[in-house]
Coordinates of C-alpha atoms (C1' of nucleotides) in Angstrom, one line a residue:
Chain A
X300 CA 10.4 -6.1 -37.1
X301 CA 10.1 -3.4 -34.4
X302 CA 7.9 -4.6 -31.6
X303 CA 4.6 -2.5 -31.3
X304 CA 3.2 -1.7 -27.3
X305 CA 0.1 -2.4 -26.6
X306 CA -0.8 1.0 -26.5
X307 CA 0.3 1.7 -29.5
X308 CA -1.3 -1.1 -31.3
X309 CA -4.9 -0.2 -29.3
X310 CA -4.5 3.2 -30.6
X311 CA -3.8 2.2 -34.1
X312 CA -5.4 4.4 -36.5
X313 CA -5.3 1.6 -39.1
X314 CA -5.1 -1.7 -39.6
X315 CA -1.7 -3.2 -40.4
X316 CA -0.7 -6.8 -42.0
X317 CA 2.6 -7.1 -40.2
X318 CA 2.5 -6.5 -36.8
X319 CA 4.5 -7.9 -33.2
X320 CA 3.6 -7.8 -29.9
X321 CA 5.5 -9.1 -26.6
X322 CA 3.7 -9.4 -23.7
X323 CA 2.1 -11.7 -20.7
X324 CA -1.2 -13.6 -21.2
X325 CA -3.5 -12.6 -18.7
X326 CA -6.0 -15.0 -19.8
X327 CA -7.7 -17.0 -22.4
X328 CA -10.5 -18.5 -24.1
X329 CA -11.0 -21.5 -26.2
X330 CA -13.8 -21.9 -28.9
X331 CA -14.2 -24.4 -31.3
X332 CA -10.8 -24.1 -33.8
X333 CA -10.2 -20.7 -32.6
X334 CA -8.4 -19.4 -28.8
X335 CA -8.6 -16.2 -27.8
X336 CA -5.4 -14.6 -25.7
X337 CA -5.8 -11.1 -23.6
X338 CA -1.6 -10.1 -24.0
X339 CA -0.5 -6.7 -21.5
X340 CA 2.8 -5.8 -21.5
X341 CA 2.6 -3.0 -19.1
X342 CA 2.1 -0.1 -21.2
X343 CA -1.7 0.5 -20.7
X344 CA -4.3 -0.9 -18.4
X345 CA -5.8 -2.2 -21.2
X346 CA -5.0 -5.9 -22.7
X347 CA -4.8 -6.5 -26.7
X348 CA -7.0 -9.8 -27.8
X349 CA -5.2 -12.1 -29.9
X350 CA -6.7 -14.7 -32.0
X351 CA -5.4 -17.9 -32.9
X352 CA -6.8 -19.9 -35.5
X353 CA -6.4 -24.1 -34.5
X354 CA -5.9 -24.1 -38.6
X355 CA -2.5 -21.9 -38.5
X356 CA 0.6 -22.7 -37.6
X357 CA 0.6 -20.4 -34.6
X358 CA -1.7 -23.1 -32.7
X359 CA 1.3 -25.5 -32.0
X360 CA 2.5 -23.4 -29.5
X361 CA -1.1 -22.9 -27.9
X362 CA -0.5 -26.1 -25.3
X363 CA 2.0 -24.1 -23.8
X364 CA 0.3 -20.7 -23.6
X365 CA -1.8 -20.5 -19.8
X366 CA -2.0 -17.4 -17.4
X367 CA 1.3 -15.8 -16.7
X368 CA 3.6 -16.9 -19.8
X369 CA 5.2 -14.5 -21.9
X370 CA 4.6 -14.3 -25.7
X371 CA 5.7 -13.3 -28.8
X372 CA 3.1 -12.9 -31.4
X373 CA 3.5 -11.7 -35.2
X374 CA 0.4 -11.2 -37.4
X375 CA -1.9 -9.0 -38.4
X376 CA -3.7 -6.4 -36.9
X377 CA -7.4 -6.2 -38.0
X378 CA -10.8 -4.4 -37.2
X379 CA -12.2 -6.5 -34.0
X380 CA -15.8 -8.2 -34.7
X381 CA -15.9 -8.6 -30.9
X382 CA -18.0 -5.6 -29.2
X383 CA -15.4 -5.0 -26.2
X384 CA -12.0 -3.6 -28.6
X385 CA -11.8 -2.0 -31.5
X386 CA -8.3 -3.6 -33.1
X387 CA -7.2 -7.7 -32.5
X388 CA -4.4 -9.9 -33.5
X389 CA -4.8 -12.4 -36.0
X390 CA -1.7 -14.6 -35.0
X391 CA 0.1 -15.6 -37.7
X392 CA 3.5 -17.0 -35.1
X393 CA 2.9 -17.4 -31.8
X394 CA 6.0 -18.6 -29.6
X395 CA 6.3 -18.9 -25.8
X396 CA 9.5 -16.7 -23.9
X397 CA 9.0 -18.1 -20.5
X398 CA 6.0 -20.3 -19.2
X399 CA 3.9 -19.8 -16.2
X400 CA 3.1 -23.6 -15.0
X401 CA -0.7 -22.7 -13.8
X402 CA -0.4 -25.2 -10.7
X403 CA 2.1 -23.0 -8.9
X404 CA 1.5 -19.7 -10.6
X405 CA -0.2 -17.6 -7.7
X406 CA -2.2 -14.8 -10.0
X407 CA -6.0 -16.2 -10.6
X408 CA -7.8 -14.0 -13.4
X409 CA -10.0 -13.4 -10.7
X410 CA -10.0 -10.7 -8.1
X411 CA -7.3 -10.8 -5.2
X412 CA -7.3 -9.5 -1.8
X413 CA -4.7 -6.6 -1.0
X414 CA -3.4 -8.4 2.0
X415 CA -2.2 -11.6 -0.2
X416 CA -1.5 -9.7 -3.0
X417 CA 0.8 -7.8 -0.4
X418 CA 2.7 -11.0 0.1
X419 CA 3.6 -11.6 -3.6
X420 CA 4.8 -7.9 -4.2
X421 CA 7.0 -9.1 -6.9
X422 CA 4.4 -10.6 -9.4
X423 CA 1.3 -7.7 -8.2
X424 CA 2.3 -5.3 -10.4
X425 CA 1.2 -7.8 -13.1
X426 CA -2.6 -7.0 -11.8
X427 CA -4.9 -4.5 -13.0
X428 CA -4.6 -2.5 -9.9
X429 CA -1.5 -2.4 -9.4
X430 CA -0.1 -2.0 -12.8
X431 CA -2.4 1.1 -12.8
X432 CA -1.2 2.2 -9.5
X433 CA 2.3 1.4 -10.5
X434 CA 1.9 3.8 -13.5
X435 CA 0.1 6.7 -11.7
X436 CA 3.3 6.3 -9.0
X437 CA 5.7 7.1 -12.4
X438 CA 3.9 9.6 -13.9
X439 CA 3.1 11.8 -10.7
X440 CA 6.8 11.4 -9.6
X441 CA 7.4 13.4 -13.3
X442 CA 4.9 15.8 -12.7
X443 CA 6.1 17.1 -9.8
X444 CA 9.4 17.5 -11.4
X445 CA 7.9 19.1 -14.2
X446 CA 5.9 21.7 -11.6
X447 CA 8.9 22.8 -10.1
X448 CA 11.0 23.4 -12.9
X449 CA 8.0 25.3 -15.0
X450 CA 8.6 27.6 -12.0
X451 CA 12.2 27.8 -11.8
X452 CA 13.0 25.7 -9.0
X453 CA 16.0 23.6 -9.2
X454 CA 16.5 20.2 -7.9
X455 CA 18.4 19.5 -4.8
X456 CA 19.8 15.7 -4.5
X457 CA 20.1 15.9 -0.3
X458 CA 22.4 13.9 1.5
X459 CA 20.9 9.8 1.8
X460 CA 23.4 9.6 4.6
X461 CA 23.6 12.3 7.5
X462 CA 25.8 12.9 10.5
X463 CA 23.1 15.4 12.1
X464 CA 21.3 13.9 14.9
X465 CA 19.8 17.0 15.3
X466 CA 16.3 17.2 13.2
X467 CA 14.2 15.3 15.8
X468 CA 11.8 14.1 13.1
X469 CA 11.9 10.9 14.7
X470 CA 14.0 7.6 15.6
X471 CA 17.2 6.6 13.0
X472 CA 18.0 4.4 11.1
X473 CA 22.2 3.6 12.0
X474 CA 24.5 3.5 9.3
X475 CA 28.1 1.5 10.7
X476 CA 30.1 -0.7 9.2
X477 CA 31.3 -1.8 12.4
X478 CA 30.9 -5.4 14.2
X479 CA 27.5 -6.1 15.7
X480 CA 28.7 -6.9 19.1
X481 CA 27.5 -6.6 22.9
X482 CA 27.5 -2.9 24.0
X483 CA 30.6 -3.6 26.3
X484 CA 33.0 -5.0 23.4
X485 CA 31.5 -2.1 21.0
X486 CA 34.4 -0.6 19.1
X487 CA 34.0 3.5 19.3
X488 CA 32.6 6.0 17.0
X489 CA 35.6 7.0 16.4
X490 CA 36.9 3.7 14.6
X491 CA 33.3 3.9 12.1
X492 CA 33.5 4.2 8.5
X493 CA 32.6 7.9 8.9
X494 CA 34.5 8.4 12.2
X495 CA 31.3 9.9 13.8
X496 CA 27.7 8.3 14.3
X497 CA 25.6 8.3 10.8
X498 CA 22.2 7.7 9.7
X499 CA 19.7 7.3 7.3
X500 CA 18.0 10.7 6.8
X501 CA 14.6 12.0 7.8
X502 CA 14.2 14.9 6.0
X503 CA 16.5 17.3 3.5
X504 CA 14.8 20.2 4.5
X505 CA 17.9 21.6 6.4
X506 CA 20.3 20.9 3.0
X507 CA 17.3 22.4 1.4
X508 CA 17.9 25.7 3.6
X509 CA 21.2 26.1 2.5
X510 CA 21.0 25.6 -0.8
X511 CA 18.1 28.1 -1.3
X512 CA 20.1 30.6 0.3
X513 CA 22.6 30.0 -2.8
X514 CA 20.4 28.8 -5.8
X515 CA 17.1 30.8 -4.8
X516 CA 14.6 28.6 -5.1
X517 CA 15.3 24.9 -4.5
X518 CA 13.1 21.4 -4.1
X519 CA 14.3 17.5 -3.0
X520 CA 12.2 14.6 -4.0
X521 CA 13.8 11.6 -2.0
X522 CA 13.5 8.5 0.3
X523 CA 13.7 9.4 3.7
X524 CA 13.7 7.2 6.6
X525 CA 12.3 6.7 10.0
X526 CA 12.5 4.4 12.7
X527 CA 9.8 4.6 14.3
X528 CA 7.5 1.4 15.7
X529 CA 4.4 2.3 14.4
X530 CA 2.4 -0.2 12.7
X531 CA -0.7 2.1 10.7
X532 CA -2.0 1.9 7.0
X533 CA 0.0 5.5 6.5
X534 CA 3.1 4.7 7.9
X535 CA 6.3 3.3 6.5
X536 CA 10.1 2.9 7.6
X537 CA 10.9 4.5 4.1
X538 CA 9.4 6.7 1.8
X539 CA 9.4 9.4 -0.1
X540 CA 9.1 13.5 0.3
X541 CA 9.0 16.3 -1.8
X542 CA 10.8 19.6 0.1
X543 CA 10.5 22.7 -1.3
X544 CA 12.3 25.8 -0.1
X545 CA 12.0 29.0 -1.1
X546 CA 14.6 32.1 -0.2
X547 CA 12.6 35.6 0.2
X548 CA 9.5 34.0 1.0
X549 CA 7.3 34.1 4.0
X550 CA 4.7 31.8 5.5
X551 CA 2.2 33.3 2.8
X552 CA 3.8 32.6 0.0
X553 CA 4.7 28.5 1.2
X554 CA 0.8 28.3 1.4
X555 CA 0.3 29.2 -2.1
X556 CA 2.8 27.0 -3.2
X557 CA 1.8 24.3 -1.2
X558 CA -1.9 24.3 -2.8
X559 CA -0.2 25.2 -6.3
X560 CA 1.6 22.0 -6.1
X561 CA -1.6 19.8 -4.8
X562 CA -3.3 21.1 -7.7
X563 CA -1.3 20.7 -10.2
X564 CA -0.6 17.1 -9.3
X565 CA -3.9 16.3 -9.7
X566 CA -4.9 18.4 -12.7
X567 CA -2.0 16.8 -14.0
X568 CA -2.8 13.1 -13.1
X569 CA -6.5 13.5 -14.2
X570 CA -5.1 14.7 -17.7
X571 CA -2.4 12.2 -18.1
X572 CA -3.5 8.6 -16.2
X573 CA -7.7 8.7 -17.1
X574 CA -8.0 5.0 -17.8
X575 CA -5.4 4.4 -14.4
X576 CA -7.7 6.0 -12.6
X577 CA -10.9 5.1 -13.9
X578 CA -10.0 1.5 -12.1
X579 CA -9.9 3.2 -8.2
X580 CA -12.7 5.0 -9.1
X581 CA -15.1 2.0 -10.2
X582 CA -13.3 -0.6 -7.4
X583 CA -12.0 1.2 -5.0
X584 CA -13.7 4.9 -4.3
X585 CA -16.4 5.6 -6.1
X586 CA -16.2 9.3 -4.9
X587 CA -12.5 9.5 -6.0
X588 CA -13.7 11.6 -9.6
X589 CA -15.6 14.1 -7.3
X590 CA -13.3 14.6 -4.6
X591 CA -10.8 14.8 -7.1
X592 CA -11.8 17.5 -9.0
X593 CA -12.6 19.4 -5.8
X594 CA -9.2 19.4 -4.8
X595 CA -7.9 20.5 -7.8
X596 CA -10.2 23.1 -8.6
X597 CA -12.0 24.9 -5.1
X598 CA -9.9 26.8 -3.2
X599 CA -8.6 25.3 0.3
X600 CA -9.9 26.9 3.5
X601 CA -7.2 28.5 5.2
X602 CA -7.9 29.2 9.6
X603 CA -5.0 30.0 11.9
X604 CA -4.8 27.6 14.8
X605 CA -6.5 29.3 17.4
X606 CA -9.2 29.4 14.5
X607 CA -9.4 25.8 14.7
X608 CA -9.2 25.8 19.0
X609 CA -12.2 27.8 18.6
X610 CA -13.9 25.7 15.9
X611 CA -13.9 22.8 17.7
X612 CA -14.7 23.8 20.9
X613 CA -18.2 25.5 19.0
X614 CA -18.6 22.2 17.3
X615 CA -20.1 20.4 20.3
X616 CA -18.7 17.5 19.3
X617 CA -17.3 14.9 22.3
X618 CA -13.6 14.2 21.2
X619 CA -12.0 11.5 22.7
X620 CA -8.9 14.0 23.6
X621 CA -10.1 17.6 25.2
X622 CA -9.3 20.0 22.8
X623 CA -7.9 23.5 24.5
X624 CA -5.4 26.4 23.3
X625 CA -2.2 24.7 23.1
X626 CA -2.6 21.3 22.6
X627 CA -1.3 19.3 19.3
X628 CA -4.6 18.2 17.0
X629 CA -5.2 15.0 17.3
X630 CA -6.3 12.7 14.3
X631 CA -10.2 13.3 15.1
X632 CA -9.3 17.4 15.1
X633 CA -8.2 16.9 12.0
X634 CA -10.4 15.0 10.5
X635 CA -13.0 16.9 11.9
X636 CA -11.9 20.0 10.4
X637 CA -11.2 19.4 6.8
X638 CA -14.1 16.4 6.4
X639 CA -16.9 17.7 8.5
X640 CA -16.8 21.7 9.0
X641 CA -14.6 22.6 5.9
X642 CA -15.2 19.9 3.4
X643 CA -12.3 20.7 1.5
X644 CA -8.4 20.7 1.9
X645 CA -7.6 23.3 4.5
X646 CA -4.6 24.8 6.4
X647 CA -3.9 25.6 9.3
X648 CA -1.1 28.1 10.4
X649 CA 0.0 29.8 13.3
X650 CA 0.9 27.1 15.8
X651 CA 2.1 27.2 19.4
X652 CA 5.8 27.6 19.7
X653 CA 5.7 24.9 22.1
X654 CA 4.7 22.1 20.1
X655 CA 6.4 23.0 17.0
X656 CA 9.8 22.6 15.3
X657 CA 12.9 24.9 16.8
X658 CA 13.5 26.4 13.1
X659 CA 10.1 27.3 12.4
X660 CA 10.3 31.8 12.7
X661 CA 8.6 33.3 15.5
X662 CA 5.7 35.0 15.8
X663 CA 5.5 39.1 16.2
X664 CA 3.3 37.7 19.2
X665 CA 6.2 35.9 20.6
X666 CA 3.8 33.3 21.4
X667 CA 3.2 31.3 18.1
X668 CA 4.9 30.5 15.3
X669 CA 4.9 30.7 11.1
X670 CA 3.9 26.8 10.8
X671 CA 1.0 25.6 8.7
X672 CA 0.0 22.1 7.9
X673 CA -2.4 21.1 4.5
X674 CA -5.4 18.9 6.2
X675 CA -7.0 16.9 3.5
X676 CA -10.1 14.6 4.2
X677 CA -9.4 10.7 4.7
X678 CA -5.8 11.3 5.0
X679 CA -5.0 13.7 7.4
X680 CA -1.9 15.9 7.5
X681 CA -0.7 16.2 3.4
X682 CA 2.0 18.5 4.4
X683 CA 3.6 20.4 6.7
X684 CA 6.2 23.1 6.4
X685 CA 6.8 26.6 7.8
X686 CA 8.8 30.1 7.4
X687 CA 12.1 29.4 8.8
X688 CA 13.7 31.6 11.7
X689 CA 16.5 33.7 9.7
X690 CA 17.5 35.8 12.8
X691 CA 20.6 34.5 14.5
X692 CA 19.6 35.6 17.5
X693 CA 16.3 34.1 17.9
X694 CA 17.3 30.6 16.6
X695 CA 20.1 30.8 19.1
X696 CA 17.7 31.1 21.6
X697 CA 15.4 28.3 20.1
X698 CA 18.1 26.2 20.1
X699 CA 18.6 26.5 23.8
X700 CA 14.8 26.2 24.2
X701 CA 14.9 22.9 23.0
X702 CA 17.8 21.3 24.6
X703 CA 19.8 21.2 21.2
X704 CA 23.5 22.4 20.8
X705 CA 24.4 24.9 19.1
X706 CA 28.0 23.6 17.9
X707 CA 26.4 20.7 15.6
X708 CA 24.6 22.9 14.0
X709 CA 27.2 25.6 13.2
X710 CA 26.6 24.9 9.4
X711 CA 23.2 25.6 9.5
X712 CA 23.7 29.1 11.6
X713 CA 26.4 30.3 9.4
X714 CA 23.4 30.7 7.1
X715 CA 22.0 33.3 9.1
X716 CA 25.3 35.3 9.6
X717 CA 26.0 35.8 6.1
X718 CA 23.3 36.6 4.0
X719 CA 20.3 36.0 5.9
X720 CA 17.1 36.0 4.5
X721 CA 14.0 35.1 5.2
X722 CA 13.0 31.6 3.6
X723 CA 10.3 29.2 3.7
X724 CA 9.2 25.6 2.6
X725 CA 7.5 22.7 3.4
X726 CA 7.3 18.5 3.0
X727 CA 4.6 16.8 1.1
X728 CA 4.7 13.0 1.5
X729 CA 4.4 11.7 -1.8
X730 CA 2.9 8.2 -0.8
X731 CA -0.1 10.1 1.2
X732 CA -0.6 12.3 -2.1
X733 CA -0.3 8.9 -4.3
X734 CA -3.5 7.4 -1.2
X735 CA -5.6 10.7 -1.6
X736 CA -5.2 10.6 -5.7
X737 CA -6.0 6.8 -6.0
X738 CA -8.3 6.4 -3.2
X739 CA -5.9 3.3 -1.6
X740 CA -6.4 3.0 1.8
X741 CA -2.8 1.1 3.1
X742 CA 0.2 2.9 2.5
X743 CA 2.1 -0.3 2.0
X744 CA -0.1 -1.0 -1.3
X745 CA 1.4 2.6 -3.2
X746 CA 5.0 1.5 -2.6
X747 CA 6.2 -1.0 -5.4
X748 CA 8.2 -3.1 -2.0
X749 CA 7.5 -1.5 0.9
X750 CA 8.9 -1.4 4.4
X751 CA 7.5 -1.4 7.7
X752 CA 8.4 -3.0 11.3
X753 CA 9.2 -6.5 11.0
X754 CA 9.1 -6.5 7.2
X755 CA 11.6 -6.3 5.1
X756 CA 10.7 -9.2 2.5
X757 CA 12.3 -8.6 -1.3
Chain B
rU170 C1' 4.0 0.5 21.9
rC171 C1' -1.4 0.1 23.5
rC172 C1' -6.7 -1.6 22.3
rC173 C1' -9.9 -4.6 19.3
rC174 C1' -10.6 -8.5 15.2
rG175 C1' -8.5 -12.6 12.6
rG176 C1' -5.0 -17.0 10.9
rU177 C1' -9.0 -23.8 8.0
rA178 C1' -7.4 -26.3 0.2
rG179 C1' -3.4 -22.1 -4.5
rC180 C1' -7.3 -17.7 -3.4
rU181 C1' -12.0 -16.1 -0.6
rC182 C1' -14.5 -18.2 3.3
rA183 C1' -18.2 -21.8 6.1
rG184 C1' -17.5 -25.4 10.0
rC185 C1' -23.7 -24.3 14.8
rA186 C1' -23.4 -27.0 21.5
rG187 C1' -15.7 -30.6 21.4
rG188 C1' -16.6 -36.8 17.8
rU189 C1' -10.2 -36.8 13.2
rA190 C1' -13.1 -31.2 7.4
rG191 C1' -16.8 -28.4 3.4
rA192 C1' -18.4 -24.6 -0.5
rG193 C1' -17.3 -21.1 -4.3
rC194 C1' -13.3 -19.6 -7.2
rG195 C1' -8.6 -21.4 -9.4
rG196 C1' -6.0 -25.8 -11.6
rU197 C1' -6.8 -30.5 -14.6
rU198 C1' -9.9 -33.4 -18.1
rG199 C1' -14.1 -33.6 -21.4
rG200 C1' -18.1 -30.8 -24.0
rC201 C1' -19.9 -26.3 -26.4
rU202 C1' -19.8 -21.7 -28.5
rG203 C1' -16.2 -15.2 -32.4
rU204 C1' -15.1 -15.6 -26.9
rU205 C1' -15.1 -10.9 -23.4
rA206 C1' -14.0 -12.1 -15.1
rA207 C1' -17.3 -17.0 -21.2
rC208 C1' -20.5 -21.3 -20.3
rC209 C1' -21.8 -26.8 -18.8
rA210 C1' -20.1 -31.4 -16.5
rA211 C1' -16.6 -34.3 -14.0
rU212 C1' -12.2 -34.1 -11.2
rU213 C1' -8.0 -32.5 -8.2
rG214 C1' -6.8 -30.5 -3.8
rG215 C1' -5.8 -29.6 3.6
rU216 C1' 0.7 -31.3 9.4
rC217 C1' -7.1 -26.5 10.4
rG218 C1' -0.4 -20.4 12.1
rC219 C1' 3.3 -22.7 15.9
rU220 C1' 3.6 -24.7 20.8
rG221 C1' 2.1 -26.5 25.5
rG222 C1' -2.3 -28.0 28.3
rU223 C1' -7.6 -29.9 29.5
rU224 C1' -10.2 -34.3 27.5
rC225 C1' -11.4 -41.2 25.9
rG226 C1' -11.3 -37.6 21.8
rA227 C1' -9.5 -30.6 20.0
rG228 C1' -10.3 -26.9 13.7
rU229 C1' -13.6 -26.2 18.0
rC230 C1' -12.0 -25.1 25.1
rC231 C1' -7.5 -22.7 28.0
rG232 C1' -2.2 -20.6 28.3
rG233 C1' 2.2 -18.8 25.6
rC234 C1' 4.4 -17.3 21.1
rC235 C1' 4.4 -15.9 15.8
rC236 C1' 2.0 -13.5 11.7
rG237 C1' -1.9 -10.4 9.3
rG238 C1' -5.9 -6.5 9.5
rG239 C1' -8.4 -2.2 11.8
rG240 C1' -8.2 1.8 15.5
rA241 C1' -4.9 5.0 18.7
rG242 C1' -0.1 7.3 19.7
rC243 C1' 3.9 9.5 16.6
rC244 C1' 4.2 11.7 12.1
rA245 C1' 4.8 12.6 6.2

RNA sequence: UCCCCGGUAGCUCAGCAGGUAGAGCGGUUGGCUGUUAACCAAUUGGUCGCUGGUUCGAGUCCGGCCCGGGGAGCCA
């Protein structure tokens, strides 16, 4: 007999006298001559009751059912009595697959903190919560396949391992198969698997340049990797970004895509995950439905950066770091921007040259340049991205600016002495999308194993 | 990396002014009932993060270290 999901049978639009299910028990209740079994097997948030008479022949396995063992039921499925389902299980076979020996099994029926639950990563995703956050992960990871190909973007599979030191998104991860030895008995570069230094990326955006200068309109959606020592609820040693790029585009046109592709997401993940996400908004936001919608359906505010200089120097609000023409926001600019004066998701283009990127184009002004970052409230920067600089001339001169040299980046250049056009794109970290659609608060509890400083466990 | 807060039973926590540990939940056993995070009763359960020190005596006070959380920086 096939096996039926728990979905499906939940669903079923009759009842059925022949019917199996596989799945864990996530808890049960005994009554007099009859136990009750709540079986998940992953496919919904929802569990599918099972009833087992003492008077069958199922109820010699029933010693061996508790919390956490997997099952394999055949029966029946009938119209439920009970007011909480519609469809139940009359067992008619019940046989344990694996048992879950309740004195060391570490999953209680009862609610969990995140910070223990943390610390068993491999058995979470058998909780409510994280089996709904676990799904919502999946199904947004297709959606944003599906948003780019609906608009004729192809897929770009960037380079995992890079010989460019050169992006300056942050501190490496090594890749070297050689010895780990004192610096003084190090073997050289030269004798490495690669014969040159490698590293984990931290971005495909510059792979993502060239190929939209071949294929048009391109997109990555990959792990990426920093080094970096910080230790906060939105930052992890690896995770994942969505870059797209987009050849004869400006700065305009990355915005709109940018807030197209927010919107979609979460038109998309309303749609597709309503029972998912029904859980965050009854346990852990209960303004997630409303904020929701507002992101998916007002428009964002959009404010150049002087804009925002000006905005917060009007607020009259005392920020713990001055705020002046020229300065980087800080986390309470931000903040203050999209939760307290917009409301609502907003950009912010136009930066100083200075603290920006060397391959972000340059202003007409020669002062600022075509940069914008998506603010959202509670989580702060969504994206960030920019009109690249497609005149040789000027990156050249960027280059110098910044200290880097031009030789290891004579790959990149080429691209603006043949064919040169001007291109855009951006990075949306999909982890901070997955926090603002879910309302989680750590980082660490939307990545199915997830790795900061000093952790590294699974 | 910096600044705060924390680490006591499987989980969540209490332990007041130093006198060698408690509750709820979970587990187990029994009872009851087509049950719904079931209910009632009994019961089980701890190198009080590690390590030095002060003291007759340290979960409690002091130092160091480790780990966790929040905020900041950096960023996505």
């Amino acid at each position: 007999m096939r096996r039926t999901r728990v979905l499906e049978a939940l669903h079923s639009a009759q009842a059925t006298d022949a019917i199996l299910v596989k799945g864990w028990v996530r808890t049960r209740r005994d009554a007099k001559g009859l136990s009750f079994l709540e079986i998940n097997d992953g496919s919904c948030l929802k569990n599918l009751q099972v009833v087992v008479d003492a008077a069958t022949p199922a109820a010699a396995a029933l010693d061996t059912i508790t919390t956490g063992a997997a099952v394999t039921i055949e029966g029946a499925l009938v119209a439920s009595p009970g007011k909480s389902q519609q469809w139940e299980v009359h067992a008619g076979a019940l046989r344990l697959l694996g048992g879950a020996d309740p004195d060391t099994y570490p999953l209680q029926k009862k609610r969990h903190t995140d910070e223990f639950l943390r610390t068993i990563a491999h058995l979470r995703p058998r909780t409510n919560k994280y089996g709904a956050l676990f799904r919502i992960r999946s199904e947004t990871a297709f959606a944003v396949h599906q948003f780019f190909r609906q608009r004729g973007f192809h897929h770009l599979h960037a380079p995992i391992i890079t010989g460019s030191d050169c992006e300056g998104a942050g501190e490496m991860f090594r890749v070297t198969t050689l010895p780990f030895l004192p610096p003084a008995e190090r073997p050289d570069v030269a004798d490495d698997f690669f014969g040159k230094e490698a590293n984990l990326t931290v971005s495909g955006q510059l792979e993502a340049e060239l190929f939209a200068c071949a294929l048009g309109n391109v997109y990555t959606f990959g792990p990426t990797f920093r080094a970096e020592n910080s230790n906060t609820p939105r930052h992890a040693a690896e995770f994942w970004m969505i870059e797209p790029e987009m050849a004869f585009a400006d700065l305009e046109d990355d915005m709109d895509l940018g807030e197209d592709l927010v919107k979609s997401l979460v038109t998309h993940v309303l749609a597709e995950c309503a029972a998912d996400l029904e859980l965050f908004a009854r346990f852990v936001d209960p303004d997630l439905m409303a904020n929701l919608r507002a992101v998916a359906e007002e428009s964002y505010a959009r404010m150049s950066y002087s804009e925002a200089i000006a905005i917060l120097q009007r607020s009259g609000k005392s920020f713990q770091f001055p705020v002046a023409y020229g300065v980087d926001l800080q986390t309470e600019h931000e903040r203050y921007l999209t939760e307290e004066y917009c409301k609502k998701p907003v950009m912010v283009h136009d930066y100083p040259r200075e603290i920006k990127s060397f391959y972000m184009r340059l202003n007409g002004d020669g002062q600022t340049v075509a940069a914008m970052d998506l603010l959202v409230p509670r989580i702060g920067e969504l994206i960030g991205g920019s009109q690249r600089e497609e005149r040789l001339e000027v990156l050249e001169r960027r280059l110098d600016e910044f200290g880097l040299r031009p030789e290891a980046y004579w790959w990149y250049l080429d691209i603006r002495r043949f064919g040169a056009v001007p291109h855009a794109g951006f990075g949306l970290g999909f982890e901070r999308f997955l926090m603002m659609v879910t309302g989680v608060t750590n980082i660490r509890d939307v990545i199915p194993f997830p790795r900061t400083p000093k952790h590294l466990e699974f």
